[in-house]
Coordinates of C-alpha atoms and ligand atoms in Angstrom, one line a residue:
M1 CA -104.4 54.3 300.2
S2 CA -104.7 55.8 296.7
E3 CA -102.2 54.8 294.0
F4 CA -100.7 57.4 291.7
V5 CA -98.9 57.4 288.4
L6 CA -96.6 60.4 287.8
V7 CA -97.0 61.4 284.2
I8 CA -94.2 63.5 282.7
N9 CA -94.8 65.2 279.4
V10 CA -92.2 67.6 278.1
G11 CA -92.2 69.8 275.0
S12 CA -89.5 71.9 273.5
T13 CA -90.3 74.8 275.9
S14 CA -92.5 73.1 278.5
V15 CA -92.6 70.6 281.3
K16 CA -95.9 69.1 282.5
A17 CA -96.0 66.6 285.4
D18 CA -99.3 65.2 286.7
L19 CA -100.0 62.9 289.6
I20 CA -102.9 60.8 288.4
N21 CA -105.0 58.0 290.0
P22 CA -105.3 55.7 287.0
T23 CA -108.5 54.1 288.3
S24 CA -110.6 57.2 289.3
G25 CA -108.9 59.5 286.8
K26 CA -108.5 62.1 289.5
C27 CA -105.5 64.4 289.4
D28 CA -103.8 64.9 292.8
G29 CA -101.2 67.4 291.8
K30 CA -99.7 69.1 288.8
L31 CA -96.6 71.0 287.9
R32 CA -96.3 73.3 284.9
I33 CA -93.4 75.1 283.4
E34 CA -94.1 77.1 280.3
R35 CA -91.8 79.1 278.0
L36 CA -88.8 77.3 279.4
G37 CA -85.5 78.9 278.5
S38 CA -87.0 82.4 278.0
D39 CA -87.1 85.3 280.4
Q40 CA -90.9 84.9 280.5
A41 CA -90.7 81.4 281.9
V42 CA -93.6 80.5 284.2
Y43 CA -93.5 77.9 286.9
S44 CA -96.5 76.7 288.9
V45 CA -97.5 73.9 291.2
N46 CA -101.3 73.2 291.5
N47 CA -102.1 76.4 289.5
E48 CA -100.1 78.5 292.1
N49 CA -97.3 80.5 290.5
R50 CA -94.0 79.8 292.1
G51 CA -90.6 81.2 291.3
P52 CA -88.0 81.3 290.1
A53 CA -88.5 79.2 287.0
P54 CA -85.8 76.7 286.1
S55 CA -83.7 77.3 283.1
S56 CA -83.6 73.8 281.6
H57 CA -85.6 70.6 281.4
D58 CA -83.0 68.7 283.4
E59 CA -83.1 71.4 286.2
A60 CA -86.9 71.4 286.1
I61 CA -87.0 67.6 286.8
R62 CA -84.2 67.5 289.3
T63 CA -85.1 70.5 291.4
R64 CA -88.9 71.2 290.9
L65 CA -90.4 67.7 290.7
P66 CA -89.5 66.9 294.4
E67 CA -91.9 69.7 295.4
L68 CA -94.8 68.0 293.6
L69 CA -93.9 64.7 295.1
E70 CA -93.6 65.9 298.7
G71 CA -95.6 63.5 300.9
K72 CA -96.8 61.4 297.9
R73 CA -93.9 59.2 297.1
A74 CA -95.2 56.2 299.1
S75 CA -98.3 56.2 296.9
L76 CA -96.4 56.3 293.7
V77 CA -96.6 53.1 291.6
A78 CA -94.9 54.2 288.4
V79 CA -93.7 57.0 286.3
G80 CA -95.2 57.3 282.7
H81 CA -93.2 59.3 280.2
R82 CA -94.8 60.6 277.0
I83 CA -92.4 59.8 274.2
V84 CA -93.5 61.2 270.8
H85 CA -91.7 58.9 268.4
G86 CA -91.3 55.2 268.9
G87 CA -90.1 54.5 265.4
K88 CA -90.3 50.9 264.1
I89 CA -89.0 49.6 267.4
Y90 CA -91.7 50.6 269.9
S91 CA -95.4 50.8 269.6
D92 CA -96.7 49.4 273.0
P93 CA -95.6 51.0 276.3
V94 CA -92.3 49.7 277.5
V95 CA -90.4 49.7 280.8
I96 CA -87.4 52.0 280.4
D97 CA -84.0 50.5 281.0
Q98 CA -80.5 51.4 279.7
E99 CA -81.2 49.6 276.4
V100 CA -84.5 51.5 275.8
M101 CA -82.7 54.8 276.5
K102 CA -80.1 53.9 274.0
Q103 CA -82.7 53.2 271.4
L104 CA -84.6 56.4 272.2
E105 CA -81.4 58.3 271.6
M106 CA -81.1 56.8 268.2
L107 CA -84.7 57.8 267.4
S108 CA -84.1 61.4 268.3
P109 CA -83.6 62.6 264.7
M110 CA -87.1 61.4 263.9
A111 CA -88.7 63.9 266.2
P112 CA -86.0 66.6 266.8
L113 CA -88.3 69.0 268.7
H114 CA -89.7 66.3 271.0
N115 CA -87.6 63.2 271.5
P116 CA -84.3 64.7 272.7
V117 CA -85.9 66.8 275.5
A118 CA -88.1 63.9 276.5
L119 CA -85.1 61.7 276.8
M120 CA -83.3 64.4 278.9
A121 CA -86.3 64.3 281.2
V122 CA -86.3 60.5 281.4
R123 CA -82.6 60.5 282.4
A124 CA -83.2 63.1 285.1
A125 CA -86.3 61.4 286.4
V126 CA -84.7 57.9 286.5
L127 CA -82.0 59.3 288.8
L128 CA -84.5 61.1 291.0
I129 CA -87.1 58.4 291.3
T130 CA -85.5 55.0 291.8
E131 CA -88.2 53.1 293.8
V132 CA -90.8 52.6 290.9
P133 CA -90.6 51.6 287.2
H134 CA -90.4 54.2 284.5
I135 CA -92.5 53.4 281.5
A136 CA -92.4 55.0 278.0
V137 CA -95.8 55.6 276.3
F138 CA -95.5 56.4 272.6
D139 CA -97.6 58.9 270.6
T140 CA -97.0 56.7 267.5
G141 CA -98.3 53.5 269.2
F142 CA -102.0 54.0 268.5
H143 CA -101.4 54.3 264.8
T144 CA -99.7 50.9 264.2
T145 CA -103.1 49.7 262.8
I146 CA -102.9 52.1 259.8
P147 CA -102.8 49.9 256.7
D148 CA -99.7 49.9 254.5
A149 CA -101.5 51.6 251.7
A150 CA -102.2 54.6 253.9
R151 CA -98.7 54.6 255.4
A152 CA -96.7 54.5 252.2
Y153 CA -94.7 57.3 250.6
A154 CA -94.3 56.6 246.9
L155 CA -90.5 56.5 246.9
P156 CA -88.0 53.9 245.9
T157 CA -88.1 50.8 248.1
R158 CA -84.4 50.9 248.9
L159 CA -84.7 54.4 250.3
V160 CA -87.9 53.7 252.1
Q161 CA -86.3 50.7 253.9
E162 CA -82.9 52.2 254.6
Y163 CA -84.2 55.5 256.0
D164 CA -87.6 54.2 257.3
L165 CA -89.6 56.7 255.2
R166 CA -93.3 56.1 256.0
K167 CA -96.2 57.6 257.9
Y168 CA -96.1 57.0 261.7
G169 CA -98.8 59.4 263.0
F170 CA -98.8 61.2 266.4
H171 CA -101.1 62.4 269.1
G172 CA -102.1 58.8 269.5
T173 CA -102.9 58.9 273.2
S174 CA -105.2 61.9 272.5
H175 CA -107.1 60.4 269.6
D176 CA -107.5 57.1 271.4
F177 CA -108.7 58.8 274.6
A178 CA -111.2 60.9 272.6
A179 CA -112.6 57.9 270.8
K180 CA -113.1 55.9 274.1
Q181 CA -114.6 59.0 275.8
I182 CA -117.2 59.4 273.0
A183 CA -118.0 55.6 273.0
A184 CA -118.6 55.9 276.8
Y185 CA -120.7 59.0 276.4
L186 CA -122.9 57.3 273.7
R187 CA -122.9 54.1 275.7
T188 CA -122.0 52.3 272.5
D189 CA -119.4 49.7 271.8
L190 CA -116.4 51.4 270.3
Q191 CA -116.0 48.6 267.9
K192 CA -119.2 49.8 266.2
L193 CA -118.2 53.4 265.8
K194 CA -116.6 55.3 262.9
L195 CA -115.1 58.5 264.2
I196 CA -113.0 61.4 262.9
T197 CA -111.1 62.9 265.8
C198 CA -109.6 66.4 265.4
H199 CA -106.8 67.2 267.9
L200 CA -106.4 70.9 267.5
G201 CA -103.8 72.3 269.9
G202 CA -100.4 73.8 269.4
G203 CA -99.8 70.8 267.2
C204 CA -102.8 69.6 265.2
S205 CA -103.8 66.3 263.6
V206 CA -106.9 64.5 262.4
C207 CA -107.5 60.8 262.7
A208 CA -109.9 58.4 261.1
I209 CA -110.9 55.7 263.6
D210 CA -112.8 52.6 262.6
G211 CA -113.9 50.4 265.5
G212 CA -111.4 51.9 267.9
R213 CA -108.5 51.4 265.4
S214 CA -106.6 54.2 263.7
V215 CA -106.9 53.8 259.9
E216 CA -105.5 57.1 258.7
T217 CA -104.0 60.2 260.3
S218 CA -102.8 63.5 259.0
M219 CA -99.3 63.6 260.5
G220 CA -96.6 61.6 258.8
M221 CA -93.1 60.3 259.4
T222 CA -92.7 63.3 261.7
P223 CA -95.3 65.6 263.4
L224 CA -94.9 68.1 260.6
E225 CA -97.2 66.7 257.9
G226 CA -100.9 67.5 257.6
L227 CA -102.8 70.4 259.2
I228 CA -101.6 73.9 259.7
M229 CA -100.3 74.3 263.3
S230 CA -99.2 77.1 265.5
T231 CA -95.7 77.3 264.1
R232 CA -95.6 74.3 261.7
C233 CA -96.7 74.5 258.1
G234 CA -98.2 71.0 257.6
D235 CA -98.5 69.8 254.0
L236 CA -96.3 71.4 251.4
D237 CA -95.1 70.6 247.9
P238 CA -91.5 69.3 248.6
T239 CA -90.3 71.4 245.6
V240 CA -90.8 74.5 247.8
L241 CA -87.8 73.2 249.8
L242 CA -85.7 72.6 246.8
R243 CA -86.4 76.1 245.5
L244 CA -85.5 77.7 248.8
Q245 CA -82.3 75.6 248.9
Q246 CA -81.3 76.5 245.3
N247 CA -82.4 80.1 245.2
A248 CA -82.5 81.4 248.7
G249 CA -79.4 79.7 250.2
Y250 CA -81.4 77.7 252.8
G251 CA -79.4 74.8 254.4
T252 CA -80.9 71.8 256.2
R253 CA -81.0 73.5 259.6
D254 CA -82.5 76.7 258.2
L255 CA -85.3 74.6 256.5
E256 CA -86.0 72.7 259.6
Y257 CA -86.3 75.9 261.6
L258 CA -88.4 77.5 259.0
L259 CA -90.9 74.6 258.7
T260 CA -91.2 73.8 262.4
Q261 CA -90.8 77.2 264.1
Q262 CA -91.5 80.0 261.7
S263 CA -94.4 78.7 259.7
G264 CA -98.1 77.8 260.3
L265 CA -100.4 80.3 262.0
L266 CA -97.4 82.4 263.0
A267 CA -96.4 83.0 259.4
L268 CA -100.0 83.5 258.1
T269 CA -100.7 86.1 260.7
N270 CA -97.3 87.8 260.6
G271 CA -96.5 87.1 264.2
R272 CA -99.4 85.4 266.1
S273 CA -99.1 81.8 267.0
D274 CA -101.6 81.6 269.9
F275 CA -105.1 80.9 268.6
R276 CA -106.7 83.1 271.3
D277 CA -104.8 86.1 270.0
I278 CA -105.7 85.2 266.4
E279 CA -109.4 84.9 267.2
R280 CA -109.4 88.2 269.1
G281 CA -107.6 89.8 266.1
A282 CA -110.2 88.3 263.7
K283 CA -113.1 89.5 265.8
N284 CA -111.5 93.0 265.6
G285 CA -111.4 92.7 261.8
L286 CA -107.7 92.1 261.3
Q287 CA -107.3 90.7 257.8
D288 CA -104.2 88.6 258.6
C289 CA -106.1 86.8 261.4
L290 CA -109.3 86.3 259.4
Y291 CA -107.1 84.9 256.6
A292 CA -105.2 82.6 258.9
I293 CA -108.4 81.1 260.3
D294 CA -109.8 80.5 256.8
V295 CA -106.6 78.8 255.7
F296 CA -106.5 76.7 258.9
C297 CA -110.2 75.6 258.5
H298 CA -109.8 74.9 254.8
R299 CA -107.0 72.5 255.4
L300 CA -109.0 70.8 258.2
I301 CA -112.2 70.4 256.2
K302 CA -110.1 68.9 253.3
Y303 CA -108.9 66.2 255.7
I304 CA -112.3 65.6 257.3
G305 CA -113.9 65.2 253.8
S306 CA -111.2 62.7 252.7
Y307 CA -111.6 60.8 255.9
L308 CA -115.3 60.5 255.4
A309 CA -114.5 58.8 252.2
V310 CA -111.7 56.6 253.8
L311 CA -114.2 55.4 256.4
G312 CA -117.1 55.1 254.1
G313 CA -119.1 57.6 256.2
A314 CA -118.8 58.3 259.9
D315 CA -120.9 58.5 263.1
A316 CA -119.3 61.6 264.5
I317 CA -116.7 64.3 264.2
V318 CA -114.9 65.0 267.5
F319 CA -113.1 68.2 268.4
T320 CA -110.5 68.1 271.2
A321 CA -107.4 70.0 272.6
G322 CA -107.0 73.7 273.2
I323 CA -108.5 75.0 269.9
G324 CA -110.9 72.1 269.4
E325 CA -112.4 72.5 272.9
N326 CA -112.5 76.3 273.0
S327 CA -112.9 77.8 269.5
A328 CA -116.7 77.9 268.7
W329 CA -115.6 79.8 265.6
V330 CA -113.5 77.0 264.1
R331 CA -116.1 74.4 265.0
R332 CA -118.8 76.4 263.3
Q333 CA -116.8 76.9 260.1
I334 CA -116.2 73.2 260.0
C335 CA -119.7 72.0 260.8
D336 CA -121.3 74.5 258.4
R337 CA -119.3 73.0 255.6
L338 CA -120.4 69.5 256.6
I339 CA -124.2 70.3 256.2
C340 CA -124.1 68.2 252.9
F341 CA -123.0 65.2 255.0
G342 CA -125.9 65.7 257.4
V343 CA -124.4 67.8 260.2
H344 CA -126.9 70.1 261.9
L345 CA -125.0 72.4 264.3
D346 CA -126.8 73.4 267.5
D347 CA -125.6 77.0 267.7
D348 CA -126.4 77.5 271.3
A349 CA -124.6 74.3 272.3
N350 CA -121.6 75.2 270.2
Y351 CA -121.3 78.7 271.7
S352 CA -121.9 77.7 275.3
V353 CA -119.7 74.5 275.4
G354 CA -117.3 74.3 278.4
V355 CA -116.0 70.8 278.8
T356 CA -114.8 70.1 282.3
E357 CA -113.5 67.2 284.3
D358 CA -117.1 66.4 285.4
I359 CA -118.6 67.0 281.9
P360 CA -115.9 65.9 279.5
V361 CA -118.1 65.5 276.4
V362 CA -120.7 67.9 275.0
E363 CA -122.7 67.3 271.8
I364 CA -122.9 70.3 269.5
T365 CA -125.3 68.9 266.9
D366 CA -129.1 68.7 267.2
S367 CA -131.3 65.7 267.0
N368 CA -131.8 66.0 263.2
S369 CA -128.1 65.4 262.6
R370 CA -127.1 62.3 260.6
L371 CA -123.5 63.0 261.3
R372 CA -123.0 64.2 264.9
A373 CA -120.3 66.4 266.3
F374 CA -118.9 66.5 269.8
V375 CA -116.4 68.4 271.9
S376 CA -114.3 66.1 274.0
R377 CA -112.0 67.2 276.8
S378 CA -108.5 66.0 276.1
N379 CA -106.6 64.4 278.9
E380 CA -103.4 63.0 277.6
A381 CA -102.0 62.6 281.1
L382 CA -104.9 60.3 282.1
S383 CA -104.5 58.3 278.9
I384 CA -100.8 57.9 279.6
A385 CA -101.4 57.0 283.3
R386 CA -103.8 54.3 282.2
S387 CA -101.5 52.8 279.6
T388 CA -98.7 52.9 282.2
H389 CA -100.8 51.2 284.8
E390 CA -102.0 48.5 282.4
L391 CA -98.4 47.6 281.7
L392 CA -97.8 47.2 285.4
L393 CA -100.8 44.8 285.7
T394 CA -99.6 42.5 282.9
Ligands
ADP401 P1 -100.4 72.0 273.4 O1 -100.7 71.0 274.5 O2 -100.1 71.4 272.1 O3 -99.6 73.2 273.8 P2 -103.2 72.9 273.8 O4 -104.1 71.7 273.7 O5 -103.0 73.5 275.2 O6 -101.8 72.6 273.1 O7 -103.7 74.0 272.8 C1 -103.1 75.2 272.7 C2 -103.8 76.1 271.7 O8 -105.2 76.2 272.1 C3 -103.3 77.5 271.6 O9 -103.2 77.9 270.2 C4 -104.3 78.3 272.3 O10 -104.3 79.6 271.9 C5 -105.6 77.5 272.0 N1 -106.6 77.9 272.9 C6 -106.6 77.8 274.2 N2 -107.7 78.3 274.8 C7 -108.4 78.9 273.7 C8 -109.6 79.6 273.6 N3 -110.4 79.9 274.7 N4 -110.1 80.0 272.4 C9 -109.3 79.7 271.3 N5 -108.2 79.0 271.3 C10 -107.7 78.6 272.5

């Protein structure tokens, strides 16, 4: 009989649950709830729309998860929970008990959009599924190998220590998965590869990976630093915040809302946060959309260029997640600016890429390329299922 790990991944307005066979990688069922909490909430099981949508994360887990698990519970070996921030306490996956839940609660302020809802889902799932262990897998875990010099914020030691002010990095399961997937595709030992992985989804980050180890990444203490994202601004001169506080009456909560929910692509386009809409607008000549893509790509190329220096050259650039896998436009803008580093884009490949479960990696550079580029299908659920399963086996 097949064994399954149930992977639960919740965002501020979404719940994703996948039943994954960690050995074959096959998905045997998925539940999706998007735009949770709004009147446009959508709820589906195995891509079939169902209704009505639940109104909270807790309700989603309590009342909709049993539907996904119907007839499958006997094959369930564990539940893997994606937890964005593990702080200093957690890097490797850990079995969730009361103590872990208490610690996760204390870490909530480090990732206010992600950790509190994830914990809510953990609590509901632990009550619902009592027969198998629940395991937390941390986005920050992959980045524990980043050297201190790359982690440091140049602030007084007392403050750094007391408030834990340092780079953590996120999207770890995705960067790790992409790197392993590329090594498998190239039939090369991951230890011998230098890669720059670009996770470009709703949240975006770049990672420099040397021999399978993260050595630099664009997100920081929280998932706000670095690239421009759908509603997050990424890098900013901190004085901007002081100015808004002093001159525009912004308080802490206003600033947090501004930086995480009202900025990024949404702000640059005056209202569009979904990259599909932005690309469509740009193709129709809308200036806001063209401008937003230019700003987005400029920030990205700046990071890639600096990571080429950090790594002392690289074997490949890897594009993954919603925008990375689907936007030929972004890939082209980036690859064209890397010609000086030896990237030769294969235009046909770039425009016809469609990574699938069966073909998860496609090369988009031609045989003259010294620096190669790939599109890699992201599968955070499988990455979490594997980490969960590995812990069970130890
Ligand atoms: P998340 O899991 O962070 O929500 P995804 O990896 O699903 O993110 O990526 C979401 C982003 O990918 C959205 O901005 C969406 O518009 C973009 N995206 C999805 N499909 C396409 C496409 N065909 N072309 C361009 N962008 C796309």
